Short mmCIF file of C-alpha atoms in Angstrom, two decimals:
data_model
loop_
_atom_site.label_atom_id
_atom_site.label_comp_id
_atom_site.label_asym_id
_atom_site.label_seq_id
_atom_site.Cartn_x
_atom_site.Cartn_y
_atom_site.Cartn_z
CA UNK J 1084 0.00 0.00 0.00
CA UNK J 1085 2.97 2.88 0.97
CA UNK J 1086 4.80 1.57 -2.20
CA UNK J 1087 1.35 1.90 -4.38
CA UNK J 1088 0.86 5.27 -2.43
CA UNK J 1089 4.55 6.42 -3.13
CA UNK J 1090 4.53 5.51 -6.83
CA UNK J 1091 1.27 7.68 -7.28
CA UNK J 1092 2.99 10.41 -6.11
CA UNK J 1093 5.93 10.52 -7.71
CA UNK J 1094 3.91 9.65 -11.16
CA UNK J 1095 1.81 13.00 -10.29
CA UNK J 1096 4.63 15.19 -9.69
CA UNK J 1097 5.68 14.24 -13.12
CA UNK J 1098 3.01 14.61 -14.74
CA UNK J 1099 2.03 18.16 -13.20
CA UNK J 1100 5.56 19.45 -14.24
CA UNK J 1101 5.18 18.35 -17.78
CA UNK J 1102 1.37 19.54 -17.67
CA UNK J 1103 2.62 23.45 -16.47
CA UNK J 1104 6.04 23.41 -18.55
CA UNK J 1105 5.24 21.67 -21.53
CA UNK J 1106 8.66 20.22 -20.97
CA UNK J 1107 9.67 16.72 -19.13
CA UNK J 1108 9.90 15.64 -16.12
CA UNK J 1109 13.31 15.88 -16.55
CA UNK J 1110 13.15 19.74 -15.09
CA UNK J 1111 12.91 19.26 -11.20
CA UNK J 1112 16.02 17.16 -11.56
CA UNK J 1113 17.77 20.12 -13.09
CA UNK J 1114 16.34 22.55 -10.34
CA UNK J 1115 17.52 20.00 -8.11
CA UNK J 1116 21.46 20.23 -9.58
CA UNK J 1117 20.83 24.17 -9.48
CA UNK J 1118 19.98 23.82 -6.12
CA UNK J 1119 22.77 21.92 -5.18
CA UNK J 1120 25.54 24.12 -6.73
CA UNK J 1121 24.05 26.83 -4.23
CA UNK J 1122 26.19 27.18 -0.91
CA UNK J 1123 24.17 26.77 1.87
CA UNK J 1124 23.42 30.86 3.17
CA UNK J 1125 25.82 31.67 0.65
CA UNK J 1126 28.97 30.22 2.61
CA UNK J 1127 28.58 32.64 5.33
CA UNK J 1128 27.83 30.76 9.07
CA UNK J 1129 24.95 31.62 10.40
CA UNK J 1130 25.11 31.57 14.45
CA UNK J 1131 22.44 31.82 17.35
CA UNK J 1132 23.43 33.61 20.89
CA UNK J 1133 23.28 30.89 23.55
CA UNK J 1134 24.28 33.30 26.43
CA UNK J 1135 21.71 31.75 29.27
CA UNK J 1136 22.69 28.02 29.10
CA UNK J 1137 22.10 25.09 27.77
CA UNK J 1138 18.41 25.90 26.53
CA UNK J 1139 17.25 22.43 25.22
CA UNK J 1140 14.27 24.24 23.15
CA UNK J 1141 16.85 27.08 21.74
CA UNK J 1142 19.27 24.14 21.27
CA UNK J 1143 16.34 21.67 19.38
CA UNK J 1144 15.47 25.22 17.63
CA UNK J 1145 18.68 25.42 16.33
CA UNK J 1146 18.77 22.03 14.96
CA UNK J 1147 15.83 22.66 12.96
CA UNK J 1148 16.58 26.08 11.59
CA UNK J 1149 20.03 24.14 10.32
CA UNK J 1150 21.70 26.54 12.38
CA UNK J 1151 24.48 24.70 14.17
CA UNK J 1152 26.99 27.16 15.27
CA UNK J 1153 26.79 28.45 18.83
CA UNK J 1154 28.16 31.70 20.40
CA UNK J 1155 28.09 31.90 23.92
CA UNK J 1156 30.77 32.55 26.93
CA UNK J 1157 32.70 29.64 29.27
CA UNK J 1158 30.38 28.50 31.34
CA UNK J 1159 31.97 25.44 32.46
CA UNK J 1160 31.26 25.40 36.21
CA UNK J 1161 27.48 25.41 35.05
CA UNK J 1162 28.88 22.52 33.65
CA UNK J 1163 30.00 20.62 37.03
CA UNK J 1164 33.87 21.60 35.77
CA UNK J 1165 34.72 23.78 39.27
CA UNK J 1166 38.09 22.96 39.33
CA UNK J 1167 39.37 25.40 36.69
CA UNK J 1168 39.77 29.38 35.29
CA UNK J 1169 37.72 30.24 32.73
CA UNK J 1170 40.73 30.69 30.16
CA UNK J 1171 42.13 27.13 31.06
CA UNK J 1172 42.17 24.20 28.18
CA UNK J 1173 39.98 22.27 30.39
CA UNK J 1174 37.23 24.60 30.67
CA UNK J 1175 37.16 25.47 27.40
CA UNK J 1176 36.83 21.97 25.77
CA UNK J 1177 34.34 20.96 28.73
CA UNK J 1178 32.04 23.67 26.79
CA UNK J 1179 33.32 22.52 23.53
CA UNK J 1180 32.40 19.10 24.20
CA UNK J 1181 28.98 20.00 25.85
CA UNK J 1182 27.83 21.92 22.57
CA UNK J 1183 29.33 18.73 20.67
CA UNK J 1184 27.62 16.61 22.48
CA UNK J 1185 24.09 18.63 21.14
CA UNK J 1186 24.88 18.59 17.83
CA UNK J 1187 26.02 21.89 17.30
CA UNK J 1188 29.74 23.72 17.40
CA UNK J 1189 30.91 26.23 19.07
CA UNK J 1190 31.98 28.75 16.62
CA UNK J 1191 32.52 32.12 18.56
CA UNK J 1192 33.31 33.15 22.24
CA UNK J 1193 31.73 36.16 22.77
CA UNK J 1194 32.46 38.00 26.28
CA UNK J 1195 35.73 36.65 27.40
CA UNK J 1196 37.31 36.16 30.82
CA UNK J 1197 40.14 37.76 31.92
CA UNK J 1198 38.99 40.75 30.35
CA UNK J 1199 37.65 43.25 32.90
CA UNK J 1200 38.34 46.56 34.72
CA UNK J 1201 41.70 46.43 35.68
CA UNK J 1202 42.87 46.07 31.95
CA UNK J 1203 40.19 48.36 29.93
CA UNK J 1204 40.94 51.01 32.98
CA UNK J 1205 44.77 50.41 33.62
CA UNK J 1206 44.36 49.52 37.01
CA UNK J 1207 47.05 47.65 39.07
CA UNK J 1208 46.55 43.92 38.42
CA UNK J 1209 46.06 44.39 34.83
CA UNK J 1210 49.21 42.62 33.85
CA UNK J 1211 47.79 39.36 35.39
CA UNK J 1212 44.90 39.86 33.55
CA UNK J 1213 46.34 40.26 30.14
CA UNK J 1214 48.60 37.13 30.95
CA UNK J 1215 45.36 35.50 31.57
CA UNK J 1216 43.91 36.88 28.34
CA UNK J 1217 46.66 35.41 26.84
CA UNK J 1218 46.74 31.65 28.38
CA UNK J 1219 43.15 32.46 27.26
CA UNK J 1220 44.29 32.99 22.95
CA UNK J 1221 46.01 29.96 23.21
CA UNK J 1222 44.00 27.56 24.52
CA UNK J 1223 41.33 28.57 22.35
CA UNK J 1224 43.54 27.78 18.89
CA UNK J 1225 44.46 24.54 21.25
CA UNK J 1226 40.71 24.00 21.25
CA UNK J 1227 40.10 24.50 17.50
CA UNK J 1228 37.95 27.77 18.26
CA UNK J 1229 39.48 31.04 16.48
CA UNK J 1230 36.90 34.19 17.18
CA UNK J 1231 36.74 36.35 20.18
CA UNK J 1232 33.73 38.97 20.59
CA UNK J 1233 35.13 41.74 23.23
CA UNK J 1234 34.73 45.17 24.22
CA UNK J 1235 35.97 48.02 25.45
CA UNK J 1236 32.72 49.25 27.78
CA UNK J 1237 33.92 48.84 31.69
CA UNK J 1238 31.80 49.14 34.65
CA UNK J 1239 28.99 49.91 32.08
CA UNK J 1240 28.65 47.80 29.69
CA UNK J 1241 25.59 46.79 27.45
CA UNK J 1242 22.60 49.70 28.32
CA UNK J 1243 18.95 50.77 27.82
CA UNK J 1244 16.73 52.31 29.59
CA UNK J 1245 13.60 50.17 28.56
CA UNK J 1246 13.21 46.63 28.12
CA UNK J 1247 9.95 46.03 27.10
CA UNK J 1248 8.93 49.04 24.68
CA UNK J 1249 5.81 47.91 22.66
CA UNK J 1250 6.50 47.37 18.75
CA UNK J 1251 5.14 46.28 15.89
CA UNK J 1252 2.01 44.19 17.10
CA UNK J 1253 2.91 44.46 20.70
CA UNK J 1254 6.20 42.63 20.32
CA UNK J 1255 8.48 43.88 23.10
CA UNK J 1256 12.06 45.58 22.47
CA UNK J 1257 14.59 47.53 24.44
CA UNK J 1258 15.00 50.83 23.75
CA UNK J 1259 17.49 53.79 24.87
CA UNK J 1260 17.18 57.04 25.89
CA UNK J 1261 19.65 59.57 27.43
CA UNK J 1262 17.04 61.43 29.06
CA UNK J 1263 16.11 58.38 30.94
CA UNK J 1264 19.73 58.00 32.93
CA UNK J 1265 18.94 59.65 35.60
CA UNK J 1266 21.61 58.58 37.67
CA UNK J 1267 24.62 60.63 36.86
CA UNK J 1268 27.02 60.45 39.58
CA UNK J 1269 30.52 58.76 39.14
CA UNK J 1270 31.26 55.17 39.47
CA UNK J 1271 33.45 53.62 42.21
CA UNK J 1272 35.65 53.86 39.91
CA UNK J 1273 36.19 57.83 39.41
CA UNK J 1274 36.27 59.69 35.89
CA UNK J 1275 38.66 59.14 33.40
CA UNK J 1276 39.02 61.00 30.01
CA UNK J 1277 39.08 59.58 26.28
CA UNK J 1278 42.86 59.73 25.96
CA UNK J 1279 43.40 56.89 29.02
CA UNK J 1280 40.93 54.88 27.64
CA UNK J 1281 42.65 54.61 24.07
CA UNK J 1282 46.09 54.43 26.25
CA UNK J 1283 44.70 51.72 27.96
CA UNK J 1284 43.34 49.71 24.55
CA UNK J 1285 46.69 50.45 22.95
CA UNK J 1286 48.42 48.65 25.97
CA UNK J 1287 45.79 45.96 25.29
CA UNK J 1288 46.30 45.68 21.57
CA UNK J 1289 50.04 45.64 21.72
CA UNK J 1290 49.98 43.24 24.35
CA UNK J 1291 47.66 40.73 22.95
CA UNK J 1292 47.16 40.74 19.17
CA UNK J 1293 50.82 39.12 18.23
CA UNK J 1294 49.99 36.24 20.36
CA UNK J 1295 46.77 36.04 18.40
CA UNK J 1296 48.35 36.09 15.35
CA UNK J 1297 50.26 33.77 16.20
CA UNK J 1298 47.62 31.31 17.20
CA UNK J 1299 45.83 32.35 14.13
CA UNK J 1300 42.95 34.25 16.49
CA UNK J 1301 40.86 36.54 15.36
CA UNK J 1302 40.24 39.40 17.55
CA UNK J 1303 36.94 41.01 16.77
CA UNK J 1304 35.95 44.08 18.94
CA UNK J 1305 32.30 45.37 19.35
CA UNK J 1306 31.45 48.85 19.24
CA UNK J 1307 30.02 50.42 22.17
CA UNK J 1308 26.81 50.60 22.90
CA UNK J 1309 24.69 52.64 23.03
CA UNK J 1310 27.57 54.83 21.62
CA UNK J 1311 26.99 58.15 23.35
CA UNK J 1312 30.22 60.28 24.57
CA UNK J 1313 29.96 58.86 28.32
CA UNK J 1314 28.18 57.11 31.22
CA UNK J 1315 28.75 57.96 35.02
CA UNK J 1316 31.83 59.22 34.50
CA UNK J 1317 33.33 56.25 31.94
CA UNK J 1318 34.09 57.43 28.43
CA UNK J 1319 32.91 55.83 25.29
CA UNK J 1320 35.44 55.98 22.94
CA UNK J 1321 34.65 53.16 19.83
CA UNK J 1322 31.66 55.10 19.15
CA UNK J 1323 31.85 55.65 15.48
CA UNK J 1324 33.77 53.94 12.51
CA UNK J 1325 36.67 56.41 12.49
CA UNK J 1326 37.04 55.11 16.14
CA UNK J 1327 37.35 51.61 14.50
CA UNK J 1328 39.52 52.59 11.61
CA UNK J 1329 42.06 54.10 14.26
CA UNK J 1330 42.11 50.95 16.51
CA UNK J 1331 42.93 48.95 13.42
CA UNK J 1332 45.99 50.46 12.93
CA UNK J 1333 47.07 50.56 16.13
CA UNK J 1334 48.60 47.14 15.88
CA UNK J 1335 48.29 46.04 11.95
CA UNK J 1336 47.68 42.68 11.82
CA UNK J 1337 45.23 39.81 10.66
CA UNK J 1338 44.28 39.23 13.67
CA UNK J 1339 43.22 42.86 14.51
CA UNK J 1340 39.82 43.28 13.71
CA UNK J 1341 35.65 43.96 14.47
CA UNK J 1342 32.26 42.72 15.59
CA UNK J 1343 30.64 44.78 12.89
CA UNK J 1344 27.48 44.75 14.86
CA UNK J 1345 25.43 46.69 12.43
CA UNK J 1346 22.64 48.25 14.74
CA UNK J 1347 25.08 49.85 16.92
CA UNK J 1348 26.96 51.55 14.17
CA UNK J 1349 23.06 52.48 12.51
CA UNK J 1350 22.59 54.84 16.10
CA UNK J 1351 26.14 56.41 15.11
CA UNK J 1352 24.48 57.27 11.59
CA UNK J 1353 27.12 55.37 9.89
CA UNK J 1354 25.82 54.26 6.14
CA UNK J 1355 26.00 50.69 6.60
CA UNK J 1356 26.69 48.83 3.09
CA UNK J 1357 29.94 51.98 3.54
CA UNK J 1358 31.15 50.62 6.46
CA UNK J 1359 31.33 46.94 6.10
CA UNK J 1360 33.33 48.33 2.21
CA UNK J 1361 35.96 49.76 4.02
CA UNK J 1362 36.28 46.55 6.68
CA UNK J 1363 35.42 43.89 4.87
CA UNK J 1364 38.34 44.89 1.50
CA UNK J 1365 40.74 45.39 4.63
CA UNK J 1366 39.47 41.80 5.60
CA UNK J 1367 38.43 42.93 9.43
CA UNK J 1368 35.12 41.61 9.66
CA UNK J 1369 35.68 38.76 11.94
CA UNK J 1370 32.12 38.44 13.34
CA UNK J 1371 28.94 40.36 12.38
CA UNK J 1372 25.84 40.94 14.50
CA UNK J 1373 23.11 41.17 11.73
CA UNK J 1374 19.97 43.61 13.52
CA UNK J 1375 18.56 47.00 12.92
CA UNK J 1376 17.32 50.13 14.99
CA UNK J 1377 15.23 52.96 14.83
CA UNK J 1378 16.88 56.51 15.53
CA UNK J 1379 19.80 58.08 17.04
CA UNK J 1380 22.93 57.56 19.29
CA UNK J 1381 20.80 59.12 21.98
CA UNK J 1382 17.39 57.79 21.33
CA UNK J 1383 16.73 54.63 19.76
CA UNK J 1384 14.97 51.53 19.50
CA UNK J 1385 15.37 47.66 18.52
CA UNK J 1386 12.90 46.79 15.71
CA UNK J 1387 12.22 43.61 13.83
CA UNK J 1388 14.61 42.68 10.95
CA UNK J 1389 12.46 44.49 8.35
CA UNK J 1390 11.10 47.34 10.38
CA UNK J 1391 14.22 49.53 10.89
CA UNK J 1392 15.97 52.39 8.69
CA UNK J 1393 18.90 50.27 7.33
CA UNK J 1394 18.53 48.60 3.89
CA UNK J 1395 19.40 45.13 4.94
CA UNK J 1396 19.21 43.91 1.50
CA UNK J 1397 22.27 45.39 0.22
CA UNK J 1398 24.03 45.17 3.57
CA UNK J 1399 23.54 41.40 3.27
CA UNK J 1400 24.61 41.94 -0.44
CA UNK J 1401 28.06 43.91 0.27
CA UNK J 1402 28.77 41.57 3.20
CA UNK J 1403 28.54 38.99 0.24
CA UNK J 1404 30.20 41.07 -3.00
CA UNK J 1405 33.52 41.76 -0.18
CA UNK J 1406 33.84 38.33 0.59
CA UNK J 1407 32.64 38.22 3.71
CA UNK J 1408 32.21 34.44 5.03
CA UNK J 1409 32.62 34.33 8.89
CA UNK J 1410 29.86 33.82 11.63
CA UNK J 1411 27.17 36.02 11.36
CA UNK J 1412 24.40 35.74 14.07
CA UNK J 1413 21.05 38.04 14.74
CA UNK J 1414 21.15 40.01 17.42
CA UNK J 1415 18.34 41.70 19.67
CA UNK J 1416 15.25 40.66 17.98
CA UNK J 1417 11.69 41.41 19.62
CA UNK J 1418 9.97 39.00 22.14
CA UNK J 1419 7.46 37.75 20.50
CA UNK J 1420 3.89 36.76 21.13
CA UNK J 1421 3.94 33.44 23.11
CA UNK J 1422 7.84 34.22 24.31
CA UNK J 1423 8.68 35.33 27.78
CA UNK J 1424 10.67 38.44 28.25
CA UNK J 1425 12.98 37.21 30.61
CA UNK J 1426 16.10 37.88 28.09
CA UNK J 1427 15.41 40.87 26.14
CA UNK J 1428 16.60 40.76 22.71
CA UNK J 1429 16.76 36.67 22.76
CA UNK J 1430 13.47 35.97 22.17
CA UNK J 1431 13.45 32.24 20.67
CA UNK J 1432 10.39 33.16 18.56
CA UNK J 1433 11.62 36.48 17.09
CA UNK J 1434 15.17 34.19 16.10
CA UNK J 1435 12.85 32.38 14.04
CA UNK J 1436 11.72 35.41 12.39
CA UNK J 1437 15.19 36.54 11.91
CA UNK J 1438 16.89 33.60 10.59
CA UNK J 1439 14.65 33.29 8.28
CA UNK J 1440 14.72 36.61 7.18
CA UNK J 1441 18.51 36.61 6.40
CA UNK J 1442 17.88 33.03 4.58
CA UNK J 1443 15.86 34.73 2.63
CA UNK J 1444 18.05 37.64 1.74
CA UNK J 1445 20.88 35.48 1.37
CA UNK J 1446 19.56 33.06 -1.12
CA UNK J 1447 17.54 35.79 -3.44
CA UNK J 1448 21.38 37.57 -3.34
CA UNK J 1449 23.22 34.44 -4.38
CA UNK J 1450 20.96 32.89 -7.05
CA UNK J 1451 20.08 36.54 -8.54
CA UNK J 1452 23.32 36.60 -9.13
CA UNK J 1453 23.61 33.83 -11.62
CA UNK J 1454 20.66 34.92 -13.96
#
């Protein structure tokens, strides 16, 4: 009977395609070799955020999107591995092997220990912490894993000043306004001006990127955000793409490069497809966060992949033309109906809705190509 049933379909499908193309059946088999010479999203990797655990929906999610590269921190303790730093081998693979173990690799560490205060601040200590860094680099390559995510926001990292601001259909995204930080008085820390801060990332870069090269790391730094002059006292000082085009050069070197984490750089009122040009023909795109925004450096909110003032067409379309084919994951998308708001921005619904989305952009880019 399932043999009977089988052969009845597959004698339908060929006769519908020869009914509607007045050609043989011959043609899904070519569609099918068309569709075979076509690089799945283009060759770029396509990532998810994993930054609260090992989610088994996110994870099964994942699976079923065909998007099997994780980025995440070192979580090993969560783990049972208590024995260990962060930046040791044996914390690293126990995460390695954990992801492994759910079908999926870990592509990209993004928010790295032994990175803190005392080095983006040039406090005493920092030293240690650089050597740590360092143990850090090369355990990684040791691992097999060759991106870092990492920033230069201390004390203050990651802000908004609304969480759940109603969107499109009620979906909930984080927003930021300046008005809204009310709190203005200095950290524990004191003030400190620009210039220290670049001192202090020179001492970084000088420090750290030969090792990477070495190790064949790639170093990819995110730009602050929300990019606005200050916070409490701590400067913001990677804040626009001449910022970025200035640490570059700082140390020159393959290994030297950026999170091009396009809704941040959208607040600076950067033109997008411009900036990730000028990065990606210097080849220092090492990781992009693919998401968009609505307004300014000062006031500004998330939106949903096609609801925001970049044209994410041709962004996806120069990431592609430059060459771009590193990990690429969405970032921030709205919580969705039927999602709880518990992580802002990494709503598993709205991932859905944005993985799909680049698919889509990807593959119209890549086959409209060859027409």
């Amino acid at each position: 009977m399932k043999n009977t049933r089988r052969r009845f379909i597959k004698q339908s499908a060929s006769f519908a395609a020869l009914s509607v193309t007045g050609q043989s059946a011959e043609v899904p088999a070519q569609l099918d070799i068309a569709r075979e010479s076509y690089s799945k999203d283009g060759g770029i990797q396509f990532c998810l955020a994993h930054f609260y655990g090992m989610d088994k929906r996110r994870i099964e999610l994942s699976k079923q999107l065909q998007v099997m590269n994780a980025v995440g921190g070192i979580n090993a303790r969560t783990l049972g591995v208590t024995d260990v730093n962060p930046w040791d081998y044996k914390a690293i693979m126990a995460v390695k092997e954990a992801w492994a173990k759910e079908g999926l690799t870990f592509r990209v560490v993004e928010g790295p220990p032994a990175l803190n205060e005392k080095t983006k601040l040039g406090l005493d200590g920092r030293d240690q912490e650089i050597e740590n860094f360092i143990s850090f680099i090369g355990n990684l390559a040791k691992a097999g894993i060759d991106t870092i995510c990492y920033n230069w926001m201390p004390v203050i990292s990651w802000a908004r000043t609304s969480m759940d601001r109603p969107s499109r259909g009620g979906a909930l995204v984080s927003a930021f306004d300046i008005d809204g930080i009310k709190d203005n008085t200095l950290t524990s820390f004191g003030e400190f001006t620009k210039e220290t801060m670049w001192k202090n990332l020179t001492y970084f870069l000088k420090a750290v990127v030969p090792e990477a090269e070495k190790h064949g790391v790639k170093l990819a730094l995110h730009p602050d955000d929300p990019p606005v002059d200050a916070i409490r006292g701590i400067p913001r000082i990677m804040t626009s793409a001449d910022a970025f085009k200035r640490m570059i050069e700082i140390v020159p070197s393959p290994s030297n490069g950026i999170t091009l984490c396009q809704g941040t750089f959208a607040t600076m009122g950067e033109d997008i497809p411009a900036v990730i040009k000028y990065f990606g023909k210097r080849n220092k795109i090492h990781f992009v966060h693919f998401r968009d925004v609505r307004g300014d450096r000062n006031h500004f909110e998330e939106t949903f992949h096609d609801d925001g003032k970049t044209d994410m067409y041709e962004a996806m379309k120069t990431y592609f033309e430059i060459g771009f084919r590193g990990p690429m994951r969405p970032d921030h998308v709205p919580t969705m109906a039927g999602d709880s708001n518990e992580h802002p921005g990494y709503s598993n619904i709205g991932a859905l809705f944005a993985i799909g989305y680049m698919r889509g952009l990807i593959e119209a880019i890549v086959k409209g190509r060859r027409s």
